[in-house]
Structure formats: C-alpha cells, structure tokens
PDB file of C-alpha atoms in Angstrom:
ATOM      1  CA  VAL A 119    -111.210 -95.671-176.296  1.00 33.00           C
ATOM      2  CA  LEU A 120    -112.850 -99.326-176.147  1.00 34.00           C
ATOM      3  CA  PHE A 121    -113.937-100.064-172.739  1.00 35.00           C
ATOM      4  CA  PHE A 122    -116.408-101.477-173.972  1.00 34.00           C
ATOM      5  CA  GLU A 123    -117.290-104.216-176.885  1.00 38.00           C
ATOM      6  CA  LYS A 124    -120.168-105.564-178.597  1.00 36.00           C
ATOM      7  CA  SER A 125    -120.384-109.014-178.775  1.00 37.00           C
ATOM      8  CA  ALA A 126    -121.577-109.958-182.247  1.00 36.00           C
ATOM      9  CA  ILE A 127    -122.860-113.373-180.864  1.00 38.00           C
ATOM     10  CA  ASN A 128    -124.650-112.445-178.498  1.00 37.00           C
ATOM     11  CA  GLY A 129    -125.866-109.006-178.675  1.00 38.00           C
ATOM     12  CA  ARG A 130    -124.453-108.220-175.382  1.00 40.00           C
ATOM     13  CA  ILE A 131    -122.089-105.172-174.598  1.00 40.00           C
ATOM     14  CA  GLU A 132    -119.374-106.134-172.039  1.00 41.00           C
ATOM     15  CA  ARG A 133    -116.296-105.552-170.638  1.00 44.00           C
ATOM     16  CA  LYS A 134    -112.801-106.492-172.190  1.00 45.00           C
ATOM     17  CA  ASP A 135    -111.805-107.880-168.832  1.00 51.00           C
ATOM     18  CA  GLU A 136    -114.513-109.933-168.225  1.00 52.00           C
ATOM     19  CA  LYS A 137    -114.076-111.746-171.376  1.00 54.00           C
ATOM     20  CA  LYS A 138    -110.555-112.512-170.693  1.00 57.00           C
ATOM     21  CA  THR A 139    -111.415-113.706-167.138  1.00 57.00           C
ATOM     22  CA  ARG A 140    -114.181-115.726-168.743  1.00 59.00           C
ATOM     23  CA  LYS A 141    -112.112-117.235-171.495  1.00 62.00           C
ATOM     24  CA  ASN A 142    -108.671-117.659-168.583  1.00 65.00           C
ATOM     25  CA  VAL A 143    -111.285-119.712-166.683  1.00 71.00           C
ATOM     26  CA  ARG A 144    -112.225-121.827-169.356  1.00 79.00           C
ATOM     27  CA  PHE A 145    -107.978-122.181-169.923  1.00 79.00           C
ATOM     28  CA  LYS A 146    -107.808-123.104-166.555  1.00 86.00           C
ATOM     29  CA  GLU A 147    -110.415-125.541-166.798  1.00 90.00           C
ATOM     30  CA  CYS A 148    -108.759-127.398-169.574  1.00 90.00           C
ATOM     31  CA  TYR A 149    -105.576-127.074-167.725  1.00 91.00           C
ATOM     32  CA  VAL A 150    -106.409-129.171-164.855  1.00 91.00           C
ATOM     33  CA  LYS A 151    -108.477-131.539-166.582  1.00 94.00           C
ATOM     34  CA  ALA A 152    -105.369-132.530-168.209  1.00 93.00           C
ATOM     35  CA  PHE A 153    -103.260-132.588-164.813  1.00 93.00           C
ATOM     36  CA  ASN A 154    -106.006-134.755-163.154  1.00 92.00           C
ATOM     37  CA  ASP A 155    -105.562-137.195-166.761  1.00 94.00           C
ATOM     38  CA  GLY A 156    -101.674-137.185-165.773  1.00 92.00           C
ATOM     39  CA  ILE A 157    -100.249-134.702-168.082  1.00 93.00           C
ATOM     40  CA  TYR A 158     -98.246-132.941-165.643  1.00 94.00           C
ATOM     41  CA  GLU A 159     -96.654-129.973-168.121  1.00 95.00           C
ATOM     42  CA  ALA A 160    -100.525-128.800-167.712  1.00 95.00           C
ATOM     43  CA  ALA A 161    -100.003-127.903-164.360  1.00 96.00           C
ATOM     44  CA  ASN A 162     -96.901-125.974-165.229  1.00 96.00           C
ATOM     45  CA  ASN A 163     -98.599-124.223-167.840  1.00 94.00           C
ATOM     46  CA  LEU A 164    -101.414-123.227-165.389  1.00 95.00           C
ATOM     47  CA  GLY A 165     -98.676-121.997-162.909  1.00 96.00           C
ATOM     48  CA  ILE A 166     -96.791-120.018-165.150  1.00 95.00           C
ATOM     49  CA  LEU A 167    -100.404-118.513-166.129  1.00 92.00           C
ATOM     50  CA  LEU A 168    -101.442-117.468-162.850  1.00 93.00           C
ATOM     51  CA  ALA A 169     -97.918-116.480-161.622  1.00 95.00           C
ATOM     52  CA  ASN A 170     -96.749-114.100-164.444  1.00 92.00           C
ATOM     53  CA  TYR A 171    -100.641-113.330-165.974  1.00 90.00           C
ATOM     54  CA  GLU A 172    -102.867-113.168-163.059  1.00 90.00           C
ATOM     55  CA  ASP A 173    -100.412-112.262-160.398  1.00 93.00           C
ATOM     56  CA  LYS A 174    -101.847-114.598-158.508  1.00 94.00           C
ATOM     57  CA  MET A 175     -98.122-115.999-157.450  1.00 96.00           C
ATOM     58  CA  GLU A 176     -99.024-118.267-154.409  1.00 97.00           C
ATOM     59  CA  GLU A 177    -101.702-120.275-156.628  1.00 96.00           C
ATOM     60  CA  GLY A 178     -99.083-120.295-159.417  1.00 96.00           C
ATOM     61  CA  LEU A 179     -96.318-121.701-157.466  1.00 97.00           C
ATOM     62  CA  GLN A 180     -98.466-124.315-155.292  1.00 98.00           C
ATOM     63  CA  TRP A 181     -99.620-125.663-159.353  1.00 97.00           C
ATOM     64  CA  LEU A 182     -95.686-125.661-160.250  1.00 97.00           C
ATOM     65  CA  ILE A 183     -94.779-127.592-156.941  1.00 97.00           C
ATOM     66  CA  LYS A 184     -97.909-130.077-158.224  1.00 97.00           C
ATOM     67  CA  ALA A 185     -96.375-130.613-161.214  1.00 97.00           C
ATOM     68  CA  ALA A 186     -92.573-130.686-160.430  1.00 97.00           C
ATOM     69  CA  SER A 187     -93.741-133.587-157.370  1.00 95.00           C
ATOM     70  CA  ASN A 188     -95.028-135.734-160.490  1.00 95.00           C
ATOM     71  CA  GLY A 189     -91.883-135.275-162.310  1.00 94.00           C
ATOM     72  CA  CYS A 190     -92.129-132.187-164.899  1.00 96.00           C
ATOM     73  CA  HIS A 191     -88.251-130.554-164.835  1.00 96.00           C
ATOM     74  CA  ASN A 192     -90.068-127.316-166.443  1.00 96.00           C
ATOM     75  CA  ALA A 193     -92.032-127.043-163.380  1.00 97.00           C
ATOM     76  CA  MET A 194     -88.946-127.320-161.297  1.00 97.00           C
ATOM     77  CA  GLN A 195     -86.999-124.886-162.849  1.00 97.00           C
ATOM     78  CA  ASN A 196     -89.743-122.726-163.075  1.00 97.00           C
ATOM     79  CA  TYR A 197     -90.643-122.989-159.447  1.00 98.00           C
ATOM     80  CA  PHE A 198     -87.112-121.682-158.878  1.00 97.00           C
ATOM     81  CA  THR A 199     -87.211-119.248-161.046  1.00 96.00           C
ATOM     82  CA  LEU A 200     -90.222-117.371-159.971  1.00 96.00           C
ATOM     83  CA  LEU A 201     -88.824-117.626-156.105  1.00 97.00           C
ATOM     84  CA  TRP A 202     -85.071-116.285-157.296  1.00 96.00           C
ATOM     85  CA  GLY A 203     -86.757-113.412-159.180  1.00 95.00           C
ATOM     86  CA  ASN A 204     -88.874-112.563-155.760  1.00 94.00           C
ATOM     87  CA  GLU A 205     -85.534-112.284-154.201  1.00 96.00           C
ATOM     88  CA  GLU A 206     -86.542-115.567-152.176  1.00 96.00           C
ATOM     89  CA  TYR A 207     -83.038-116.586-152.447  1.00 97.00           C
ATOM     90  CA  GLU A 208     -82.772-119.086-149.342  1.00 97.00           C
ATOM     91  CA  LYS A 209     -85.876-120.700-150.472  1.00 97.00           C
ATOM     92  CA  ALA A 210     -84.844-120.946-153.928  1.00 97.00           C
ATOM     93  CA  THR A 211     -81.093-122.587-153.248  1.00 97.00           C
ATOM     94  CA  ASN A 212     -82.873-125.135-150.827  1.00 97.00           C
ATOM     95  CA  TYR A 213     -85.425-125.846-153.556  1.00 98.00           C
ATOM     96  CA  LEU A 214     -82.540-126.696-155.961  1.00 97.00           C
ATOM     97  CA  ILE A 215     -81.025-128.939-153.065  1.00 97.00           C
ATOM     98  CA  GLU A 216     -83.947-130.670-152.925  1.00 97.00           C
ATOM     99  CA  VAL A 217     -84.228-131.038-156.736  1.00 96.00           C
ATOM    100  CA  SER A 218     -80.632-132.156-156.961  1.00 95.00           C
ATOM    101  CA  GLY A 219     -81.694-135.536-154.749  1.00 94.00           C
ATOM    102  CA  PHE A 220     -84.819-136.599-156.917  1.00 93.00           C
ATOM    103  CA  ASP A 221     -84.576-139.523-158.764  1.00 91.00           C
ATOM    104  CA  SER A 222     -85.275-137.451-162.135  1.00 92.00           C
ATOM    105  CA  PRO A 223     -84.070-133.863-161.359  1.00 94.00           C
ATOM    106  CA  SER A 224     -84.194-131.274-163.916  1.00 95.00           C
ATOM    107  CA  ALA A 225     -80.576-130.651-165.603  1.00 95.00           C
ATOM    108  CA  ARG A 226     -81.240-127.230-165.506  1.00 95.00           C
ATOM    109  CA  CYS A 227     -81.805-127.120-161.848  1.00 96.00           C
ATOM    110  CA  LEU A 228     -78.658-129.253-161.422  1.00 97.00           C
ATOM    111  CA  TYR A 229     -76.702-126.567-163.476  1.00 97.00           C
ATOM    112  CA  ASN A 230     -78.005-123.667-162.071  1.00 96.00           C
ATOM    113  CA  LEU A 231     -76.973-125.556-158.597  1.00 97.00           C
ATOM    114  CA  SER A 232     -73.474-126.122-159.708  1.00 97.00           C
ATOM    115  CA  VAL A 233     -73.099-122.857-160.855  1.00 97.00           C
ATOM    116  CA  MET A 234     -74.284-121.145-157.657  1.00 97.00           C
ATOM    117  CA  TYR A 235     -71.204-123.371-156.013  1.00 98.00           C
ATOM    118  CA  VAL A 236     -68.727-122.313-158.573  1.00 97.00           C
ATOM    119  CA  LEU A 237     -69.723-118.317-157.965  1.00 97.00           C
ATOM    120  CA  GLY A 238     -70.540-118.929-154.265  1.00 96.00           C
ATOM    121  CA  ASP A 239     -71.058-114.945-153.119  1.00 94.00           C
ATOM    122  CA  VAL A 240     -70.563-113.264-156.071  1.00 95.00           C
ATOM    123  CA  LEU A 241     -73.867-113.678-156.886  1.00 95.00           C
ATOM    124  CA  LYS A 242     -76.207-111.687-155.363  1.00 95.00           C
ATOM    125  CA  GLY A 243     -78.733-113.599-152.870  1.00 95.00           C
ATOM    126  CA  ASN A 244     -76.433-116.759-152.768  1.00 96.00           C
ATOM    127  CA  ILE A 245     -76.176-118.628-149.343  1.00 95.00           C
ATOM    128  CA  ILE A 246     -73.895-121.188-150.953  1.00 97.00           C
ATOM    129  CA  LYS A 247     -70.182-120.931-150.383  1.00 97.00           C
ATOM    130  CA  LYS A 248     -67.825-121.825-153.355  1.00 97.00           C
ATOM    131  CA  ASP A 249     -67.247-125.591-153.628  1.00 97.00           C
ATOM    132  CA  PHE A 250     -65.889-126.633-157.058  1.00 98.00           C
ATOM    133  CA  ALA A 251     -66.093-130.122-155.975  1.00 98.00           C
ATOM    134  CA  THR A 252     -69.653-130.462-155.432  1.00 97.00           C
ATOM    135  CA  ALA A 253     -70.231-128.475-158.867  1.00 97.00           C
ATOM    136  CA  ARG A 254     -68.718-131.178-160.696  1.00 97.00           C
ATOM    137  CA  THR A 255     -70.300-133.982-158.985  1.00 96.00           C
ATOM    138  CA  LEU A 256     -73.687-131.731-159.899  1.00 96.00           C
ATOM    139  CA  LEU A 257     -72.339-131.460-163.672  1.00 96.00           C
ATOM    140  CA  LYS A 258     -71.565-135.275-163.497  1.00 95.00           C
ATOM    141  CA  GLN A 259     -74.791-136.173-162.301  1.00 93.00           C
ATOM    142  CA  ILE A 260     -76.482-134.063-165.516  1.00 93.00           C
ATOM    143  CA  ILE A 261     -74.278-136.503-167.714  1.00 91.00           C
ATOM    144  CA  THR A 262     -75.227-139.607-166.102  1.00 86.00           C
ATOM    145  CA  SER A 263     -79.094-138.337-165.806  1.00 76.00           C
ATOM    146  CA  ASP A 264     -79.093-137.444-169.175  1.00 62.00           C
ATOM    147  CA  SER A 265     -77.771-140.960-169.979  1.00 54.00           C
ATOM    148  CA  GLN A 266     -79.957-142.820-168.078  1.00 55.00           C
ATOM    149  CA  GLN A 267     -83.083-140.580-169.587  1.00 57.00           C
ATOM    150  CA  TYR A 268     -81.829-141.026-173.096  1.00 43.00           C
ATOM    151  CA  GLY A 269     -80.363-144.388-173.538  1.00 46.00           C
ATOM    152  CA  LYS A 270     -76.703-142.982-174.475  1.00 43.00           C
TER     153      LYS A 270
END
C-alpha cells in the first residue's frame, strides 16, 4: 500500500492526493490564463475537469457557460450534457432552446434539440411535445450554419 510516496526531488514524504491536487492547481491556472488570453476552449476543458474529475459541478458549469457565451461549441454541448445527465431536464431543454437562438449555435445542440422534438414524451425527462416541423427547421439551421461557417 503506497499511501505515501517519497519525492526524489525534494526528499519530502507527501500524500499522493496532495501531489495530484497541486498538479491540478497548475492545470487550472494554465486554463484560466489561456481563457483570459482569448482561448475559450480552455474554459470548456476547465469546466469538464472540475465537474467530472473534482466533483465541483457548479464551478464546472460556470466555466462551461463562460466558454459557451464566447462561442465555444463544445462547451455548449457539454453544459447541456451535464445538466441532462444530472436529470435537470427542464434546465437542459431550456438551454438548448436558448442555444438555438445564438448567432453561432452548436450543431450538436441543434441536433439534440431536433431529436427531442421528434421523440416528444417518449424520451425520459423530455418536456417538449412532438413537432416534426420544428425538428426539420432545426436540421435546416444546422445545414445553413455549417454552410456559413465553412463557406460551402
């Protein structure tokens, strides 16, 4: 059982958890600096680190919102996924509806929302009623935004 390990560099004995925590603090500092420098994907990465690996869901969600509000598509999807996974269905659904109105929405969020309109109450937790016309409109929005984004 290696609850403690000897650090060859400084000759101190320390708990593995303490080393991991210090390492994560350095990662977090790097992510925050990158975010402040305009690399918004860093806030997405930090949000996932906090929510999934450090059991700091609220703080992680706050970082995901910061990234998403700056156009990070991965953060938009991750925010929704964490909410849905925690059975916060209404909040997650309302977020997807909000994203659908963004200038540059996440295609994965639009797709998820369109699926929710197709499935209606067949999907556990879904508060959206079946509406194939709205689902079709969302799918067309994906095609249109992809064309604008990639010049097709």
